[in-house]
Coordinates of C-alpha atoms (C1' of nucleotides) in Angstrom, one line a residue:
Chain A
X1 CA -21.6 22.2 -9.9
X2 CA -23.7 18.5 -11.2
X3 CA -26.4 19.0 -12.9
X4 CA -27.7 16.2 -11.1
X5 CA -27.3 15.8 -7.5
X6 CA -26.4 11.9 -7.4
X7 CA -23.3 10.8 -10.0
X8 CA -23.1 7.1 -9.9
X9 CA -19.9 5.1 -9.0
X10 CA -19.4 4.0 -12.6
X11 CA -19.3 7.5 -14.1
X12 CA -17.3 8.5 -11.7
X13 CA -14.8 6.1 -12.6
X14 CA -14.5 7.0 -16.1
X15 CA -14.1 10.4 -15.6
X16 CA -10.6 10.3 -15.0
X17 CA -10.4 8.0 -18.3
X18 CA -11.9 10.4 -20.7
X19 CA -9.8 13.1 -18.7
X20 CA -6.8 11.5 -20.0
X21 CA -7.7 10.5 -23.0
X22 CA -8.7 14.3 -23.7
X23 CA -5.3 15.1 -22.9
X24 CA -3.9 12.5 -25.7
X25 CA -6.6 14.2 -28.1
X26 CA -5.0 17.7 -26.9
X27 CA -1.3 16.9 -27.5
X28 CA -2.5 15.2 -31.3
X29 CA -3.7 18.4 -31.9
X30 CA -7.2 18.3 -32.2
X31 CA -9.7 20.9 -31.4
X32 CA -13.0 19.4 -31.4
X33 CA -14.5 15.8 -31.5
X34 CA -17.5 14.7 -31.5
X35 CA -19.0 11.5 -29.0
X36 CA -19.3 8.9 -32.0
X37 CA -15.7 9.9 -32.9
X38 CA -14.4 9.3 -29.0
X39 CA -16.8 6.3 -28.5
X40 CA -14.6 4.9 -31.4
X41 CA -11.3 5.6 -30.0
X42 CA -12.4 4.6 -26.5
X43 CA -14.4 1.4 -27.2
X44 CA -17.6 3.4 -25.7
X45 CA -20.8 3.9 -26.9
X46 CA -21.4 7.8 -27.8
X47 CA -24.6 7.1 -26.3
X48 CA -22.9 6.6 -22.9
X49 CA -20.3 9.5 -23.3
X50 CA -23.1 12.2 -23.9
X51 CA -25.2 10.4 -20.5
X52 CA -22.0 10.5 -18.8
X53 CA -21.4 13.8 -19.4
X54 CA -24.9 15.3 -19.4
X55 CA -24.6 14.6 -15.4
X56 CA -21.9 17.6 -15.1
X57 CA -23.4 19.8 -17.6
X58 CA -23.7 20.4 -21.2
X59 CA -20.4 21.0 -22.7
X60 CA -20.9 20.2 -26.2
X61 CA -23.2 22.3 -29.2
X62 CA -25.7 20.2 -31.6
X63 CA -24.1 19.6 -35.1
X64 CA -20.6 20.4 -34.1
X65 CA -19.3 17.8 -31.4
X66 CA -17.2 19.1 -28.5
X67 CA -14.6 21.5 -28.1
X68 CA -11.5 19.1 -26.8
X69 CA -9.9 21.7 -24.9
X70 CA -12.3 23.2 -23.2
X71 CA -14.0 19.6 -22.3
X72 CA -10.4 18.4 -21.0
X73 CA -10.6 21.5 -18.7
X74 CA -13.9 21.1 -17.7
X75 CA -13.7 17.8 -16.5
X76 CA -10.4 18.6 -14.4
X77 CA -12.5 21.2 -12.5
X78 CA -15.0 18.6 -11.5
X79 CA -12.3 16.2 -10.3
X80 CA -10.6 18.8 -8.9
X81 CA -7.0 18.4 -10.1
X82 CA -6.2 22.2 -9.8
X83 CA -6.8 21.5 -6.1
X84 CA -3.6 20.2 -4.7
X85 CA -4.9 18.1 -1.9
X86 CA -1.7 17.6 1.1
X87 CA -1.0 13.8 0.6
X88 CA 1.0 11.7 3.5
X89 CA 3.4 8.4 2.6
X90 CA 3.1 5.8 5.2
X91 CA 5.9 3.0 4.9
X92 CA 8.6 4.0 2.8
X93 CA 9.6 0.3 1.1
X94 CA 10.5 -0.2 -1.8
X95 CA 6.3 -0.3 -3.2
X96 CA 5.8 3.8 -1.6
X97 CA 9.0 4.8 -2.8
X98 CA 8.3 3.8 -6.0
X99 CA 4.9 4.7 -6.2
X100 CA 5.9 8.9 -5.0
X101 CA 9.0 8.8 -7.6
X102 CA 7.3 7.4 -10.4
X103 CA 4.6 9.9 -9.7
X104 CA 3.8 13.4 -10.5
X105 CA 1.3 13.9 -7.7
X106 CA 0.9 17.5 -8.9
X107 CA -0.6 16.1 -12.2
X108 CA -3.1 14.0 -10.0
X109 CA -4.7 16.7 -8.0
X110 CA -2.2 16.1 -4.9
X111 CA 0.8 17.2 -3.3
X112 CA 3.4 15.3 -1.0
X113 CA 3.8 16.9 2.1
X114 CA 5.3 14.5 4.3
X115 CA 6.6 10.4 4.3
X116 CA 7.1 8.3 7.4
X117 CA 8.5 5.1 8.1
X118 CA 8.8 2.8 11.2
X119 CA 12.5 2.1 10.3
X120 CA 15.0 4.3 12.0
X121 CA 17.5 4.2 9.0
X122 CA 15.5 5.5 6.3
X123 CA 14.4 8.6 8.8
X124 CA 16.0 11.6 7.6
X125 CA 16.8 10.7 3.8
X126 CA 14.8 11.8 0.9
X127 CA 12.7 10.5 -1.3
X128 CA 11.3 12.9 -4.3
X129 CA 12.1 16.0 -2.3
X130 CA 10.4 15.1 1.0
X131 CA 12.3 14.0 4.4
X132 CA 11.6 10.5 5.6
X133 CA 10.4 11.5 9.4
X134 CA 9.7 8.2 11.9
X135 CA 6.3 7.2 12.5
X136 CA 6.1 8.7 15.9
X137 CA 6.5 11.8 14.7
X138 CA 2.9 11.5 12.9
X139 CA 0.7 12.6 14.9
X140 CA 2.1 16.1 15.7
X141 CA 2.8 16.6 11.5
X142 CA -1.0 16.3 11.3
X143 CA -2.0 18.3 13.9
X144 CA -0.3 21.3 12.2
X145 CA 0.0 20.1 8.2
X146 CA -3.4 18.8 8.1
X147 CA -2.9 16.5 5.2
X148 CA -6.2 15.1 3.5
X149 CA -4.7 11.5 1.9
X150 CA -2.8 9.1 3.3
X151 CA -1.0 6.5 1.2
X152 CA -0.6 3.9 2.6
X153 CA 2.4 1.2 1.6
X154 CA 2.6 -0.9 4.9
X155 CA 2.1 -4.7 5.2
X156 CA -1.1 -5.9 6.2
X157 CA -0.7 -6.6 10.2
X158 CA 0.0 -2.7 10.4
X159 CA -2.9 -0.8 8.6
X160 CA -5.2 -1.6 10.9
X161 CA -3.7 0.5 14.0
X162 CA -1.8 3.2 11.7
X163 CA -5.4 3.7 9.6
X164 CA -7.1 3.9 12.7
X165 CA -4.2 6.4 13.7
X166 CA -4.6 8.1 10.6
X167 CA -8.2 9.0 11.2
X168 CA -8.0 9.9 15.1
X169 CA -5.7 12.2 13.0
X170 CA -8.2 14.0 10.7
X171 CA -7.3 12.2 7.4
X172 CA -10.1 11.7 5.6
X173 CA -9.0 9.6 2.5
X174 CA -6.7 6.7 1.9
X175 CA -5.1 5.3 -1.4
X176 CA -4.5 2.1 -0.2
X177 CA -2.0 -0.5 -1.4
X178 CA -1.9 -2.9 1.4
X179 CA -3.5 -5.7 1.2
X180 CA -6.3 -4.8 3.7
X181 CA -9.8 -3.5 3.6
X182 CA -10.0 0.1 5.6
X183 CA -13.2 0.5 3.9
X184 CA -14.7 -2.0 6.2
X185 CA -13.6 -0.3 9.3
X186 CA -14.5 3.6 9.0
X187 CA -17.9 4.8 7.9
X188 CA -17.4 8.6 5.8
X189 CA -13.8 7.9 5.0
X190 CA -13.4 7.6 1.1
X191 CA -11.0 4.6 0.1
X192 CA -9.3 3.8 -3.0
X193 CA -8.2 0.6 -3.2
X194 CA -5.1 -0.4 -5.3
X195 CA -5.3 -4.3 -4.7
X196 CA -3.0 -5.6 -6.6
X197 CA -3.3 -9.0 -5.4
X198 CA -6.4 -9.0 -6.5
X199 CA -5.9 -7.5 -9.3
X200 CA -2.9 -10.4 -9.9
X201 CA -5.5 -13.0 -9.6
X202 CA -8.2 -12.2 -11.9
X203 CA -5.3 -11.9 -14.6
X204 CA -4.4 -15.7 -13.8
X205 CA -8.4 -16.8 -13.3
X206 CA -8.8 -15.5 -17.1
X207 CA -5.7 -16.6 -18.5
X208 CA -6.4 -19.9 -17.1
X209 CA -10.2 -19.6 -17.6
X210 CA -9.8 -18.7 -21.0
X211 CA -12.4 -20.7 -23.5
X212 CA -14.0 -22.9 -21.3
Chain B
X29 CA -15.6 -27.2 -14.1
X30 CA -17.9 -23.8 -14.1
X31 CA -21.2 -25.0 -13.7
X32 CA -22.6 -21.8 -15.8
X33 CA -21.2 -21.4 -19.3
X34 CA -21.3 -17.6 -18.9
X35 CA -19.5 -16.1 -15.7
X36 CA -20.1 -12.5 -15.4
X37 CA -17.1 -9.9 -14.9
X38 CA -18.5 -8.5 -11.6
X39 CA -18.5 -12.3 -10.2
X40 CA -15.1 -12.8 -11.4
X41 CA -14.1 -9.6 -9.6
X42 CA -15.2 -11.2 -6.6
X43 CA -13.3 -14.1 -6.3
X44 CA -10.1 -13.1 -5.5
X45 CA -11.6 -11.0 -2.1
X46 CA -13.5 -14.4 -1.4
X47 CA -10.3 -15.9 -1.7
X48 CA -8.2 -13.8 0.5
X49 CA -11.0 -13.4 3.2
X50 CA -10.9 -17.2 3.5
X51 CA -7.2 -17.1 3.6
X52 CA -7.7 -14.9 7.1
X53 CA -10.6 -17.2 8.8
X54 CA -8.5 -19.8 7.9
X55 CA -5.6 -18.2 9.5
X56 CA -7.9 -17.1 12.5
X57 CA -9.1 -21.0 12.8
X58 CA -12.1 -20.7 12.0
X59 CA -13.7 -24.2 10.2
X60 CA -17.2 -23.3 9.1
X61 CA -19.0 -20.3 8.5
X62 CA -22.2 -19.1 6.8
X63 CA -22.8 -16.8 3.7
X64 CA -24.6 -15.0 6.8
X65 CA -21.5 -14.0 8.8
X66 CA -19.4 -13.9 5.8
X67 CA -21.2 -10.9 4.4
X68 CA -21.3 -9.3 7.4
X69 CA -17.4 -9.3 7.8
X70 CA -17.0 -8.8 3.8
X71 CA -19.8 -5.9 4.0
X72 CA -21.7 -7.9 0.8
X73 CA -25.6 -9.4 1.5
X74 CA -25.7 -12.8 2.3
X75 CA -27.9 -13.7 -1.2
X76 CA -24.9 -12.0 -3.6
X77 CA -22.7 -14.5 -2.1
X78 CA -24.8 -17.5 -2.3
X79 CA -25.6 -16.7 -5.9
X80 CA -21.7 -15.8 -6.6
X81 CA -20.6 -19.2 -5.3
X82 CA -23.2 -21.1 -7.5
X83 CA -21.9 -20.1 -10.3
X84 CA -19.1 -22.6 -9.7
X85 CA -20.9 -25.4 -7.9
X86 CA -22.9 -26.1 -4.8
X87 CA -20.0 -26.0 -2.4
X88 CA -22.2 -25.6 0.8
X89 CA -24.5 -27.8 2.9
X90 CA -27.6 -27.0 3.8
X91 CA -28.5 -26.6 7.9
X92 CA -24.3 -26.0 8.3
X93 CA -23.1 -23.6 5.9
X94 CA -19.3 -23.8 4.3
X95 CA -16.4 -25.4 5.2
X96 CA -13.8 -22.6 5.1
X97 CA -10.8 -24.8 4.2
X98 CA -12.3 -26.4 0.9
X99 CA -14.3 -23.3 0.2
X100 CA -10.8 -21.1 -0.2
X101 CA -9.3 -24.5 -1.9
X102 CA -12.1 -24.6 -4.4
X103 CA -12.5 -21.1 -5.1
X104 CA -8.0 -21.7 -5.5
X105 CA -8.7 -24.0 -8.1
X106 CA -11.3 -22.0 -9.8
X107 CA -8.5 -19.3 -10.0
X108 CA -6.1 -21.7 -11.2
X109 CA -3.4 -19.9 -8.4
X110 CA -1.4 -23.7 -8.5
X111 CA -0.4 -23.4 -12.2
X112 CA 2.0 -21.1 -11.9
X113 CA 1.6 -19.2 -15.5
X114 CA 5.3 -17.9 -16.7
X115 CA 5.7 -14.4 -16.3
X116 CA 8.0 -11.6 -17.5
X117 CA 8.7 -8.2 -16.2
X118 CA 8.9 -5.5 -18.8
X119 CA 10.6 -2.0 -17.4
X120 CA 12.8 -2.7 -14.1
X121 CA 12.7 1.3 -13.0
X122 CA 11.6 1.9 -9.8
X123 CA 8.0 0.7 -10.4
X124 CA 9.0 -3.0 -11.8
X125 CA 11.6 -3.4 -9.6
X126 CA 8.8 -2.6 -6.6
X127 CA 6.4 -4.8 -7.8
X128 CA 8.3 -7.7 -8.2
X129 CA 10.1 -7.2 -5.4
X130 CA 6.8 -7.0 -2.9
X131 CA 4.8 -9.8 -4.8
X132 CA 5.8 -13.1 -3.9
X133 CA 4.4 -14.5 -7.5
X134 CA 3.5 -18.0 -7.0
X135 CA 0.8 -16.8 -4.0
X136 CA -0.8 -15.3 -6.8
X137 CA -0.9 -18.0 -9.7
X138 CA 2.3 -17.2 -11.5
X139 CA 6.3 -17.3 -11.6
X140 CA 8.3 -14.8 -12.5
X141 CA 11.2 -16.2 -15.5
X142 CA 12.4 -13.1 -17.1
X143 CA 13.2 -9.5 -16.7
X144 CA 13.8 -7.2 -19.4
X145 CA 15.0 -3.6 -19.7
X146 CA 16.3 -1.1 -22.3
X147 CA 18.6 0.2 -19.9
X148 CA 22.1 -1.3 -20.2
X149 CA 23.2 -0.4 -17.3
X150 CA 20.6 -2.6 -15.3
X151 CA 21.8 -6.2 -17.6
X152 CA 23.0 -8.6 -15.8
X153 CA 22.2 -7.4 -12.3
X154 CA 19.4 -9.4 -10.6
X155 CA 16.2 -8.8 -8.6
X156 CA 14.5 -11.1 -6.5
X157 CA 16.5 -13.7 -8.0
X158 CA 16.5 -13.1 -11.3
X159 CA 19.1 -11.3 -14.1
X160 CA 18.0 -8.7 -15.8
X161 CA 18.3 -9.1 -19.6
X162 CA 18.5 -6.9 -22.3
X163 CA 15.3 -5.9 -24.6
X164 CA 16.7 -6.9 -27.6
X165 CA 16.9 -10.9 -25.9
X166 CA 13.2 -10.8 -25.4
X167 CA 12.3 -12.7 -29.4
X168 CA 14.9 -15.4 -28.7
X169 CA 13.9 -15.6 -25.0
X170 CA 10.0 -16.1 -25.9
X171 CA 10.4 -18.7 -28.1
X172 CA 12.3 -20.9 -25.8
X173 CA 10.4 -20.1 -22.7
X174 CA 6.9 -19.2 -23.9
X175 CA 5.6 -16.4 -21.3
X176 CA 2.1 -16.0 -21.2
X177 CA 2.3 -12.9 -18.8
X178 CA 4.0 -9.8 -19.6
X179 CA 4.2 -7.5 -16.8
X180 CA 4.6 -3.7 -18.5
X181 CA 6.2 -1.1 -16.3
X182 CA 7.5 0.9 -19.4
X183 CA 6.5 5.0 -20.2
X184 CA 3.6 5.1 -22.6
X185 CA 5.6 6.3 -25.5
X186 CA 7.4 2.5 -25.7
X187 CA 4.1 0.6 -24.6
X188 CA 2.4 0.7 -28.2
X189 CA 5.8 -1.2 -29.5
X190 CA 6.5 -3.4 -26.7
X191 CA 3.1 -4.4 -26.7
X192 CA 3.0 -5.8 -29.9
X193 CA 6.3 -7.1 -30.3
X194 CA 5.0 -9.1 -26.8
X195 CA 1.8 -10.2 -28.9
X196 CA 4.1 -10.9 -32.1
X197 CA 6.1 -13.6 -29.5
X198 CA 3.1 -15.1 -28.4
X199 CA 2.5 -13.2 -24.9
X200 CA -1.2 -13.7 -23.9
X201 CA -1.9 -11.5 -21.6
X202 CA -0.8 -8.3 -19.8
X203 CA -0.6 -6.9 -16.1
X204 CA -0.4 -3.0 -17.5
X205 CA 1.1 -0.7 -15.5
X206 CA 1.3 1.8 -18.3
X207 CA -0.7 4.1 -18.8
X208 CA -2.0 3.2 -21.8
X209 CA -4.9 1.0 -22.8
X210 CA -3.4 -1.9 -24.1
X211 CA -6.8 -3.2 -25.1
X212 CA -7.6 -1.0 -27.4
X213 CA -5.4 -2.1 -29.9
X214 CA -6.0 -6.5 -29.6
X215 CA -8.7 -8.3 -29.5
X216 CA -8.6 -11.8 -28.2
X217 CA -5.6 -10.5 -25.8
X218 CA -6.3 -10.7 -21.9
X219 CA -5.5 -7.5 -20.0
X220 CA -5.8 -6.8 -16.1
X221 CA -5.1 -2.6 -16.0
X222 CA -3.5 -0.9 -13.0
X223 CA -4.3 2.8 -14.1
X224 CA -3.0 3.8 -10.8
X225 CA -3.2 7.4 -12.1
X226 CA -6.8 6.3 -12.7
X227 CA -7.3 5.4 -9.1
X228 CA -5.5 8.6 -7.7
X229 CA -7.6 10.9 -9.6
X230 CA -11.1 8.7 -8.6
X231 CA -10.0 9.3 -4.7
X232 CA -9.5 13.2 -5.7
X233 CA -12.9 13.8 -7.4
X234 CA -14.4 11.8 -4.1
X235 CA -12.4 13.7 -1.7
X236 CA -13.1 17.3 -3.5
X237 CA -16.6 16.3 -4.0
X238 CA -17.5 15.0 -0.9
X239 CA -21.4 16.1 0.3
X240 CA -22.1 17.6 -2.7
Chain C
dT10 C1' -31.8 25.9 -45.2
dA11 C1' -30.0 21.1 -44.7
dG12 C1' -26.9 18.3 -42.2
dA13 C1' -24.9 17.0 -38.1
dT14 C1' -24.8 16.1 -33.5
dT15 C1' -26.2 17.1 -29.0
dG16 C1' -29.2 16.6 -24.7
dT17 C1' -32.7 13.8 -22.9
dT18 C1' -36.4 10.6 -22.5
dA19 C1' -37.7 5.7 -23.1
dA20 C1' -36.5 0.8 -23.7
dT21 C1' -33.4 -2.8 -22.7
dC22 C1' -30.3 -5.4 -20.5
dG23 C1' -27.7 -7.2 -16.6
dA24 C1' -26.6 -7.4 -11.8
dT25 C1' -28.2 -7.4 -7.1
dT26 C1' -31.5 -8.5 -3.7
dA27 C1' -35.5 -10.9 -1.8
dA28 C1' -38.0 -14.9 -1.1
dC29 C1' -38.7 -19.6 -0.3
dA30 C1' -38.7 -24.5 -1.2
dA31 C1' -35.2 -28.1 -0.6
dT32 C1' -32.5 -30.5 2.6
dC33 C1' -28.8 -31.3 5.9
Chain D
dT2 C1' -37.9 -33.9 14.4
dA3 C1' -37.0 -28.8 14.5
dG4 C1' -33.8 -25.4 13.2
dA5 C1' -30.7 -23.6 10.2
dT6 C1' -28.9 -22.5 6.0
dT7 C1' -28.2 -23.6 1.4
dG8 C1' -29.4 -23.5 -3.8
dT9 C1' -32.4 -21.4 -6.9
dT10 C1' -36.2 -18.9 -8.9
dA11 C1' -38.6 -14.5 -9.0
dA12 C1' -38.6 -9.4 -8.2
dT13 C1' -36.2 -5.2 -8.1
dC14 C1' -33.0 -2.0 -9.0
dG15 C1' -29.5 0.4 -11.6
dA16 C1' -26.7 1.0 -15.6
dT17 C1' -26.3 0.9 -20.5
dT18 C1' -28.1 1.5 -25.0
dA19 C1' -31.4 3.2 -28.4
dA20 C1' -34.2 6.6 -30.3
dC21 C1' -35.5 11.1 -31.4
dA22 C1' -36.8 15.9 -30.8
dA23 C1' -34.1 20.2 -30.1
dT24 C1' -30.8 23.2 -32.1
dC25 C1' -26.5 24.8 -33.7

DNA sequence: TAGATTGTTAATCGATTAACAATC
DNA sequence: TAGATTGTTAATCGATTAACAATC
């Protein structure tokens, strides 16, 4: 579907942005806007909204804007969120279980097929509709569920075997909360990295940083 | 201290990852190493992490290469991780009570001294060692102990409010969980965004666009 | 038609990489 | 000293912004 074959990292990372924002322009209501009316809102230049875009396609008309609707829609079709891709929990703390009940993975191109856990007590319970199943049980799930993501909630001195697992297993993706870099380990497996440590510490560098 | 006056957003990025790697040779025991094998194991080129470092001060030696020990300490300092900033939770759901639960704070520059929720219910219980307070405390509560982190795991709908009230008491900077872009609506306010919605979408589009 | 706003090409800016002199 | 590796300047690459012709 691109118009053009390569799409850069860093339009790729604000699509999901001006999907949602779309989605706020939806619910206010409006029907069209035009890029100097969403640059405003979004603190972009229209200049890079219409080059962002123009990599996908041209969804807008000259002298009218674009229609918000139909632009929200478009843009979920090239992220795929109509897809439902099987999703797995690994490590069922108190980190993955919040993450799966605070989210609609539905609404984020996903679905939550199965959750496992090293600890024996939490197997069998439920978390958002799902059965906690023990971690041995993981490689026979995939065999016959085939799930796509894993997410991945387990301290550090784990990932490294269970990712490995995980990809001897056929998963091709991880969204990635421990505090470990798959990335460097796997060539063609796509990693999103949630590192919130990090992410911690450049709050305190600029808060600290601040002026000087 | 910064040697440059201007420190660019992608080195700032950076740091933190520098940090933590350093943090593991450490741990493995190693003393020295050169931006050579560092950027082998951190998957960077050797020249971005020379230049990276520079920006700070010359903390290598020519013919030997770094000593990991001050390196990490130095690039600690930079960050500021032994001031421990005062931070408050916003929103003890599942999320909050998750994050602060998993994060030990002070390994990341900051110390957790308040927790506040809407939910009555929740007052006067405690997580990881602290009692949850009610909202309406939070005026009274900045003004004695001056925050400079707010951590917001609150819907969208109340984040506009909270936000501002936060700003009102004097709150300099968010960790934003919501999903809504804080800074939109401040200027001169420092905010570190975890659109982990963001983030779950990105590995979708990847995963559904893959060889394309 | 006149006005508005896109799609797209060209110019600028910034970040990354390469090269090499300095020096331990 | 010779070898290694930094610190730093210069070259390249990519992303953002500006400009404008196309067109609704």
């Amino acid at each position: 579907m691109p118009y053009k074959n390569y799409i850069s990292n860093s339009v790729i990372r604000r699509l999901p942005r001006y999907y949602r924002f779309l989605g706020d322009l939806q619910k206010e209501g409006l029907t069209k806007i035009s890029s100097f009316e969403l640059s405003a809102r979004m603190k972009l230049t229209a200049s890079q909204i219409r080059q962002d875009l123009n990599c996908f396609g041209g969804f807008g008309m000259q002298g009218y804007g674009y229609n918000v609707a139909e632009l929200r829609s478009e843009i979920g079709k090239i992220i795929g969120v109509e897809r439902k891709i099987g999703a797995i929990l690994i490590g069922a703390g108190n980190l993955g279980k919040a993450i799966i009940t605070y989210f609609d993975f539905p609404k984020y191109g996903c679905e939550l097929i199965g959750i496992f856990d090293n600890n024996s007590d939490l197997v069998d319970s439920q978390i958002a509709g799902v059965t906690i199943c023990h971690i041995s049980k993981l490689a026979a799930f995939c065999k016959k569920s085939k799930p796509e993501i894993a997410v991945l909630c387990i301290p550090k001195e784990n990932a490294g075997a269970i990712s490995e697992m995980l990809v001897d297993c056929g998963v091709k993706a991880f969204w990635n909360f421990s505090h470990y870099d798959i990335n460097l380990h796997f060539d063609d497996i796509i990693v999103e990295n949630v590192h919130m440590g990090d992410s911690l510490l450049t709050l305190a560098y600029n808060v600290n940083n601040k002026n000087k």
